[in-house]
Short mmCIF file of C-alpha atoms in Angstrom, two decimals:
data_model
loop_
_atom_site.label_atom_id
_atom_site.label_comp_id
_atom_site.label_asym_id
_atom_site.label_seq_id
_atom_site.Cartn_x
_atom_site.Cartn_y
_atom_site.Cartn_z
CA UNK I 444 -127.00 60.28 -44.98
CA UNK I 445 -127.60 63.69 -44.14
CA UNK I 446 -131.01 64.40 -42.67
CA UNK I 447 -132.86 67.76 -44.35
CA UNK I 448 -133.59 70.53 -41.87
CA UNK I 449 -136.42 72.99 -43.29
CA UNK I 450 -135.66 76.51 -43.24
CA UNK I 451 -138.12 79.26 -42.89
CA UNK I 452 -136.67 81.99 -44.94
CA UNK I 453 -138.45 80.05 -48.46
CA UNK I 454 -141.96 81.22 -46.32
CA UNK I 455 -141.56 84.13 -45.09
CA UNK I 456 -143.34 87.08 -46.27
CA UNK I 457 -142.76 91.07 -46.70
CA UNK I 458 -145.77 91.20 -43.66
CA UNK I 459 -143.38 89.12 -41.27
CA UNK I 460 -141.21 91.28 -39.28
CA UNK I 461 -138.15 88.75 -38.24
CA UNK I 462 -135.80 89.14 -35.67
CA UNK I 463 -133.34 87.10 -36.93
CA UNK I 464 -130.05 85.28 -34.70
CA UNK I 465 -127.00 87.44 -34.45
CA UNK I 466 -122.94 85.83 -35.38
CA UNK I 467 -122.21 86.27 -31.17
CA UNK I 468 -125.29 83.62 -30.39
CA UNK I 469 -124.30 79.85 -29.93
CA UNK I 470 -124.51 77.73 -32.87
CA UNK I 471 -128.01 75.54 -33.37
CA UNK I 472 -127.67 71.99 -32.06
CA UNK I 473 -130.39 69.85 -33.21
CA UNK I 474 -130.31 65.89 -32.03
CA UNK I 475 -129.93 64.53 -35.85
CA UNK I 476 -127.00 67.60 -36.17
CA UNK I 477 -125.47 66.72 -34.03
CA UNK I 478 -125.28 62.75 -34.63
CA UNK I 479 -125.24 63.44 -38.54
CA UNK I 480 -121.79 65.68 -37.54
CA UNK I 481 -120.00 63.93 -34.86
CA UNK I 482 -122.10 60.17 -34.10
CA UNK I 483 -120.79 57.21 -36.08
CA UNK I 484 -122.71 56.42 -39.47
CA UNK I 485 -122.42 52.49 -39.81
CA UNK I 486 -124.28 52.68 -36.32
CA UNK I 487 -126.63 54.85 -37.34
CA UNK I 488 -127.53 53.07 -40.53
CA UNK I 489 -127.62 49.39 -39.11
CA UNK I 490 -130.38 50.76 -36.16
CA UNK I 491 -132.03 53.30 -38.78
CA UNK I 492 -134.30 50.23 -39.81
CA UNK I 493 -135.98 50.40 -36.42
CA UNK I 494 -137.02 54.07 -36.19
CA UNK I 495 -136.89 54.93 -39.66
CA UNK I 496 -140.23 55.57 -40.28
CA UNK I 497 -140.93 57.71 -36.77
CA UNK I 498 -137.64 59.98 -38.30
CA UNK I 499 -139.58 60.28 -41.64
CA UNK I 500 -142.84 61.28 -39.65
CA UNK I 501 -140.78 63.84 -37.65
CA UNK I 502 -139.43 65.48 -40.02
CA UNK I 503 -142.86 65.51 -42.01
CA UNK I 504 -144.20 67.76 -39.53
CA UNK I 505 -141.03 69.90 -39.47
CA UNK I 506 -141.52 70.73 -42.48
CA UNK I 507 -145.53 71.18 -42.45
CA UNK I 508 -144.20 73.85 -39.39
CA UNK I 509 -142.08 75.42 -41.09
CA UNK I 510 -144.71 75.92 -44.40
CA UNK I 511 -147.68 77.04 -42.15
CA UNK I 512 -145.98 80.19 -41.33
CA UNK I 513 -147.18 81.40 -44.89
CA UNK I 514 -150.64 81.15 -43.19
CA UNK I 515 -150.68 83.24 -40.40
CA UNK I 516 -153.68 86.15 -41.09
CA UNK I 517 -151.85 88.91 -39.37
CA UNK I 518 -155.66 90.06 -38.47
CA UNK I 519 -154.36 92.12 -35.50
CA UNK I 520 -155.56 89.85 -32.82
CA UNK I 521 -153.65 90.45 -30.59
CA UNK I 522 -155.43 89.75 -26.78
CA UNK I 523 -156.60 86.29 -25.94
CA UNK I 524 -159.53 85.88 -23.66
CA UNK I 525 -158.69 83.44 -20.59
CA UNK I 526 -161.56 81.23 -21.71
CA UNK I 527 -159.57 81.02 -25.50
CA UNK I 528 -156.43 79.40 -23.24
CA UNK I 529 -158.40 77.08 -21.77
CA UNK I 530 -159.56 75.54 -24.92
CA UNK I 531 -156.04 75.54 -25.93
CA UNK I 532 -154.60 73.97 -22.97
CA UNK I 533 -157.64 71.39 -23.11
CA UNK I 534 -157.13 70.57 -26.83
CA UNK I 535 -152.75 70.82 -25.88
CA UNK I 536 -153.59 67.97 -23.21
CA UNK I 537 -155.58 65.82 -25.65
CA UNK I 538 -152.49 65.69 -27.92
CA UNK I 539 -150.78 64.07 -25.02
CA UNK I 540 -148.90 67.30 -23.89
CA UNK I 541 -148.15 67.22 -20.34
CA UNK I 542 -147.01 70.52 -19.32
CA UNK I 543 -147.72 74.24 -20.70
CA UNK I 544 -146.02 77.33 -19.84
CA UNK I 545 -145.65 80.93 -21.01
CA UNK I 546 -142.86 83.60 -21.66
CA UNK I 547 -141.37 86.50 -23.32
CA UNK I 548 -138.97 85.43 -26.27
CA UNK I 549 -135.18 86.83 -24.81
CA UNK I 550 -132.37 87.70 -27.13
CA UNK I 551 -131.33 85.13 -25.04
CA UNK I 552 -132.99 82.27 -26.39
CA UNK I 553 -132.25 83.12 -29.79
CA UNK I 554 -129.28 80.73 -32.08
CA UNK I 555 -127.02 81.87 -34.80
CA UNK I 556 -129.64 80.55 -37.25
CA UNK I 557 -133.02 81.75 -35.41
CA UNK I 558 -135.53 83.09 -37.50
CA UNK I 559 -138.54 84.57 -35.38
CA UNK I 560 -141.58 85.96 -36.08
CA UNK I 561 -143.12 86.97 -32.82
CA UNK I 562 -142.10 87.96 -29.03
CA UNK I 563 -144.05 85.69 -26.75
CA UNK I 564 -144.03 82.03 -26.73
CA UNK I 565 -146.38 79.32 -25.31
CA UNK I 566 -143.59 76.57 -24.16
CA UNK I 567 -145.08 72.50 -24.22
CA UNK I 568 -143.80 69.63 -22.72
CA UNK I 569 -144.22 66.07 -23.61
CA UNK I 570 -143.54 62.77 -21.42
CA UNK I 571 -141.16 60.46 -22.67
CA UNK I 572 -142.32 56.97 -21.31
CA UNK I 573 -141.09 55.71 -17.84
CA UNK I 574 -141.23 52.23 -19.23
CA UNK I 575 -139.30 52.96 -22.48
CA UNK I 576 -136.54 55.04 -20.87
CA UNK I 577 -135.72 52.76 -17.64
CA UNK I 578 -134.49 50.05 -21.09
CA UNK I 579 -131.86 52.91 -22.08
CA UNK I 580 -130.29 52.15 -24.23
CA UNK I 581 -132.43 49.95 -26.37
CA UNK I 582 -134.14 50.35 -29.69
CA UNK I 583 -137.57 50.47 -27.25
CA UNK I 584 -135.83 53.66 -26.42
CA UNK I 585 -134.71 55.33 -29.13
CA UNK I 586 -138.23 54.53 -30.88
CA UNK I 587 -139.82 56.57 -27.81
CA UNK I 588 -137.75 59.28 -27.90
CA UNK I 589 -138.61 59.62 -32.04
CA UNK I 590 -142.45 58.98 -31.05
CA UNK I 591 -142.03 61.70 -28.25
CA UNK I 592 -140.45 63.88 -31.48
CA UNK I 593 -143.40 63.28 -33.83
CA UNK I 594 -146.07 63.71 -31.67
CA UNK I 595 -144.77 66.31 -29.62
CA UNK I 596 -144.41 68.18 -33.52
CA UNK I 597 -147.72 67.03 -34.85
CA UNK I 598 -149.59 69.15 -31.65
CA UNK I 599 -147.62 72.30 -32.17
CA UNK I 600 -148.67 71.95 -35.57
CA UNK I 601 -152.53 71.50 -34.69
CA UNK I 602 -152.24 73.64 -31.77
CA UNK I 603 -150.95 76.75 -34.38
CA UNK I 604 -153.73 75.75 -36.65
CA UNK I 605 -156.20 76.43 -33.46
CA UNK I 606 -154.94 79.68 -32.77
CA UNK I 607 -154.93 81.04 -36.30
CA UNK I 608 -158.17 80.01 -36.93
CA UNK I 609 -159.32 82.41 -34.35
CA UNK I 610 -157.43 85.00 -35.97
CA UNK I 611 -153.74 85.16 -34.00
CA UNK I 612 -150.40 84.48 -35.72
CA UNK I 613 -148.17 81.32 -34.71
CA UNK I 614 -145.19 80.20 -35.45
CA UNK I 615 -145.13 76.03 -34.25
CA UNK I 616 -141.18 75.17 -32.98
CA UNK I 617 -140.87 71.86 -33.61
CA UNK I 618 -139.50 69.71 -30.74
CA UNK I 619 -136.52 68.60 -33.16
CA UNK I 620 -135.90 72.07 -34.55
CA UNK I 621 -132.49 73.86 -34.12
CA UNK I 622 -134.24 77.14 -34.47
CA UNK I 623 -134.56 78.46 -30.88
CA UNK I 624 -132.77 77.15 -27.82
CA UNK I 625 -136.18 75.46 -26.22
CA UNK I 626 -134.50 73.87 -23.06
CA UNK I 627 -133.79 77.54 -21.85
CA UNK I 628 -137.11 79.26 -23.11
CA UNK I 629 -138.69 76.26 -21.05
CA UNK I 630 -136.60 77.05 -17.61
CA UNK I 631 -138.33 80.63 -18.17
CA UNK I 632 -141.76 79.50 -19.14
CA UNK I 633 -141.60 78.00 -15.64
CA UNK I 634 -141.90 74.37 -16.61
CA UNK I 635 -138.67 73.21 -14.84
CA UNK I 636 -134.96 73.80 -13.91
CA UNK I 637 -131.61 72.42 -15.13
CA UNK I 638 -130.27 69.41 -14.11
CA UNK I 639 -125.94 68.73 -14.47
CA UNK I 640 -126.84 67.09 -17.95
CA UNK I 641 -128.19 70.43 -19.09
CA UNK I 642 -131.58 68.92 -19.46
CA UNK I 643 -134.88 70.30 -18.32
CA UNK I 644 -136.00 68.81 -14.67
CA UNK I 645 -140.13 68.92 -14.63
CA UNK I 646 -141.69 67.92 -11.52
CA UNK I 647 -143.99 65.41 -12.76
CA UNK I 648 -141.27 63.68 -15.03
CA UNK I 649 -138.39 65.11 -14.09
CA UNK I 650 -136.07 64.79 -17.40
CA UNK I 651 -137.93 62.20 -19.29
CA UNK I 652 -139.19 64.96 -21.63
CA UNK I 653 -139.45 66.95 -25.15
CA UNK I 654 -139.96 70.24 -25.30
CA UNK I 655 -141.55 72.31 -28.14
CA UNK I 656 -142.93 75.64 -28.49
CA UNK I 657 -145.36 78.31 -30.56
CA UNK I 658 -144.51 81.86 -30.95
CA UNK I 659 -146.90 84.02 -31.09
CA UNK I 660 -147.80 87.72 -30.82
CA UNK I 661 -150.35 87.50 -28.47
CA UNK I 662 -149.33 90.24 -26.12
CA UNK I 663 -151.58 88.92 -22.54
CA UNK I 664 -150.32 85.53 -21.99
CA UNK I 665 -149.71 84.85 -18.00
CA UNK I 666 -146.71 85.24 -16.71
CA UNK I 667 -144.39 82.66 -15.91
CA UNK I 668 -144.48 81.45 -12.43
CA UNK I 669 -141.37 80.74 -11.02
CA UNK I 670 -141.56 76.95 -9.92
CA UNK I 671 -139.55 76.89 -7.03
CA UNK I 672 -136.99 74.85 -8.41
CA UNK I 673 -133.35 76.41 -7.35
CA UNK I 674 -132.41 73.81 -4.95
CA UNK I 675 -132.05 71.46 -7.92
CA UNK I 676 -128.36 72.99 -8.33
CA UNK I 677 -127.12 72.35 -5.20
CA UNK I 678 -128.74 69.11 -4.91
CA UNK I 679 -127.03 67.44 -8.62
CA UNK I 680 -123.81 69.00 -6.95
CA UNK I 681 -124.22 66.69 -4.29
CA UNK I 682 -125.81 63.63 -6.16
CA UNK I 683 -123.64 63.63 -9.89
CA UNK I 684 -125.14 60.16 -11.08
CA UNK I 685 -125.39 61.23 -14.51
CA UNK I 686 -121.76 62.29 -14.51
CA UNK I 687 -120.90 58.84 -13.48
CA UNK I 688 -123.02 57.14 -15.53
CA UNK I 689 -122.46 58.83 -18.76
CA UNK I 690 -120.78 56.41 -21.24
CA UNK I 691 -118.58 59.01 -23.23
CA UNK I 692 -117.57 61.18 -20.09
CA UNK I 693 -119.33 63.93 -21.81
CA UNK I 694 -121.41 65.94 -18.56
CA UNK I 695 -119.00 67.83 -17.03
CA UNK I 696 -118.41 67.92 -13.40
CA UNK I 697 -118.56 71.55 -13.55
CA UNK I 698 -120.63 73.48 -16.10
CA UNK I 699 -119.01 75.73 -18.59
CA UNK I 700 -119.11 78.93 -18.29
CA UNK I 701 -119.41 80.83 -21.86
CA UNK I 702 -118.82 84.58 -22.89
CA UNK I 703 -122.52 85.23 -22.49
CA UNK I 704 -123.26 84.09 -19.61
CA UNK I 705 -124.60 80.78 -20.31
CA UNK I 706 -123.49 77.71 -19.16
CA UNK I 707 -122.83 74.71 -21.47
CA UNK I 708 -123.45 71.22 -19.39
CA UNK I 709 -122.23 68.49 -21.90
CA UNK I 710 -119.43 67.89 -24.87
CA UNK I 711 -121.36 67.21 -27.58
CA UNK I 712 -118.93 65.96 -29.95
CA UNK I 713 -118.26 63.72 -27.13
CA UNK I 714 -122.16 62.70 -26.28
CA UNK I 715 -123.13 62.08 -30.10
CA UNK I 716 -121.11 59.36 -30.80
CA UNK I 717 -123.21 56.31 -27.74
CA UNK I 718 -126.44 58.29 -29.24
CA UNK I 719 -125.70 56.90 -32.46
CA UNK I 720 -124.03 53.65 -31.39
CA UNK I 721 -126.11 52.85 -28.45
CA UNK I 722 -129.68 53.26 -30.14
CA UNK I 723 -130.12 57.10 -28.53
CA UNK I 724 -128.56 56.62 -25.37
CA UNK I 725 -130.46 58.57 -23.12
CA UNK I 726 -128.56 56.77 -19.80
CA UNK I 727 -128.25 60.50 -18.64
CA UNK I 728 -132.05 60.10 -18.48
CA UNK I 729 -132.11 56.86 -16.91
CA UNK I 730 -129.55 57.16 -13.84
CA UNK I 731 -131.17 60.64 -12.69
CA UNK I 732 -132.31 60.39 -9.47
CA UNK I 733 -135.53 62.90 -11.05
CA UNK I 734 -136.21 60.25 -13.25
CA UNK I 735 -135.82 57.03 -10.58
CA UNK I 736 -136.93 58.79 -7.07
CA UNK I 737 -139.93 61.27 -7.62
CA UNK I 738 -139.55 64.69 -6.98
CA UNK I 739 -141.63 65.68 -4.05
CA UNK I 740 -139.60 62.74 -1.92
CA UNK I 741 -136.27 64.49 -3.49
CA UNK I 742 -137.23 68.12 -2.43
CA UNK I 743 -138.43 66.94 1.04
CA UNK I 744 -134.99 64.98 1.63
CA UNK I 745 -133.07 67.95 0.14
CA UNK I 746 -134.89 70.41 2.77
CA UNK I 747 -134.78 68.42 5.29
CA UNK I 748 -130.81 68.29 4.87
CA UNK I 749 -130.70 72.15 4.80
CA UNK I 750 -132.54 72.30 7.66
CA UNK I 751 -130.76 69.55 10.14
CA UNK I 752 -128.36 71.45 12.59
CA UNK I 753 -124.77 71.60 12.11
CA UNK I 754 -122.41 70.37 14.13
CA UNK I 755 -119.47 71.85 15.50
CA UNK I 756 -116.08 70.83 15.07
#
């Protein structure tokens, strides 16, 4: 069963100028590549049943995401008043997204396979629920996290269709999409920091989150805020739960550190195979002390360790 992933050189257009992925930028790693290449199939289809029709949803709106860029009206709109993205974040929020944030689309960001159309992006987050990820793993889960998915990809889709009906261009990046690395553009919208799992920490859910995204070429979006969030590094040094509780040994104790720069948190190959068996996993989710203790108590405990004199020896 190999699951169709949309491409969006069949829409573009001689108006689009694309910037496209180079051969030296990591490969694409979308969460059905990844299990389609590495997970275990008889798994896959025995739970398939369960989720099967939030999978067909998801990849609906992939696909209507991936078709709308034909629409943009290139009417050189270009500014955005700040009443404009306040209707957007009100109408964002109504979809159920629970975090917005803004930045400037790096060569950083960009996979082997990116195709982009524009050079800012407006980066959403989406709550997985608490009550659906402490039962990790469970079919209750992995039905959340597709929900999460198809709803998370049905408001960039709406959202897009907002801002080119005022006139501005959009390109929606579907939560499941391998077509920009999201987790990072997120960490520079401001919306969180990493955790040792490589996922994105948010304050008000820590991991339990999707991210998607909609690039755009409006040129005065506000600048990312820094969130405060570096003591996070020091602090999953110190803590490594989801090390421990990882089923497949795939977090590493010590990220990776790659040609470029980057860091890589997690074996894949390794991870893919209890998503697929274990009905999406997620216990990396689950055992995070973001996910179980709150962040404000976290920070205050971490600061207050930092803080506490030393003794001598």
């Amino acid at each position: 069963m190999k699951i169709p992933m949309p491409r969006e050189t069949k829409y573009l257009r001689p108006v689009d100028r694309v910037r496209y992925g180079k051969p030296e930028h990591k490969e694409g790693l979308s969460v059905p590549g990844i299990t389609q290449a590495y997970g275990s199939l008889s798994s896959k289809l025995k739970s398939l049943p369960f989720y099967l029709n939030a999978i067909v949803a998801t990849l609906r709106e992939l696909a209507k995401s991936v078709r709308s860029n034909a629409s943009n009206p290139y009417s050189g709109a270009t500014v955005v008043a700040p009443e404009t993205l306040e209707e957007l974040a009100a109408y964002a929020r109504s979809l159920g997204v629970s975090g917005i944030g803004y930045a400037p689309v790096k060569d950083t960001h960009l996979f082997r396979e990116s195709i982009v159309l524009f050079k800012h992006a407006i980066v959403f987050s989406m709550e997985m629920k608490k009550s659906e990820i402490e039962k990790a793993p469970s079919i209750r889960t992995i039905r959340e996290i597709f929900r999460t998915y198809h709803e998370l990809g049905r408001a960039v889709n709406l959202i897009s269709e907002f801002l080119r009906g005022k006139g501005y261009n959009a390109q929606p990046i579907a939560a499941i999409s391998n077509n920009i690395n999201l987790t990072l553009l997120a960490r520079d919208s401001g919306l969180g920091e990493f955790g040792k799992h490589g996922l994105l920490i948010t304050k008000a859910h820590g991991p339990s989150v999707r991210l998607a995204a909609i690039l755009t070429d409006i040129e005065n979006l506000p600048q990312a805020q820094e969130p405060g969030m570096g003591w996070i590094r020091s602090f999953c040094d110190s803590c490594n739960a989801c090390v421990r509780a990882c089923p497949a040994q795939a977090i590493y104790s010590t990220p990776v550190k790659l040609d470029d720069g980057s860091e890589r948190h997690i074996d894949y190959k390794r991870c893919a195979m209890p998503f697929s068996k274990q009905n999406g996993c997620t216990v990396c989710i689950k055992e995070c002390a973001f996910f179980k203790g709150g962040y404000e108590r976290l920070e205050r405990a971490a600061a207050a360790r930092a803080n506490a004199p030393r003794l001598d020896t």
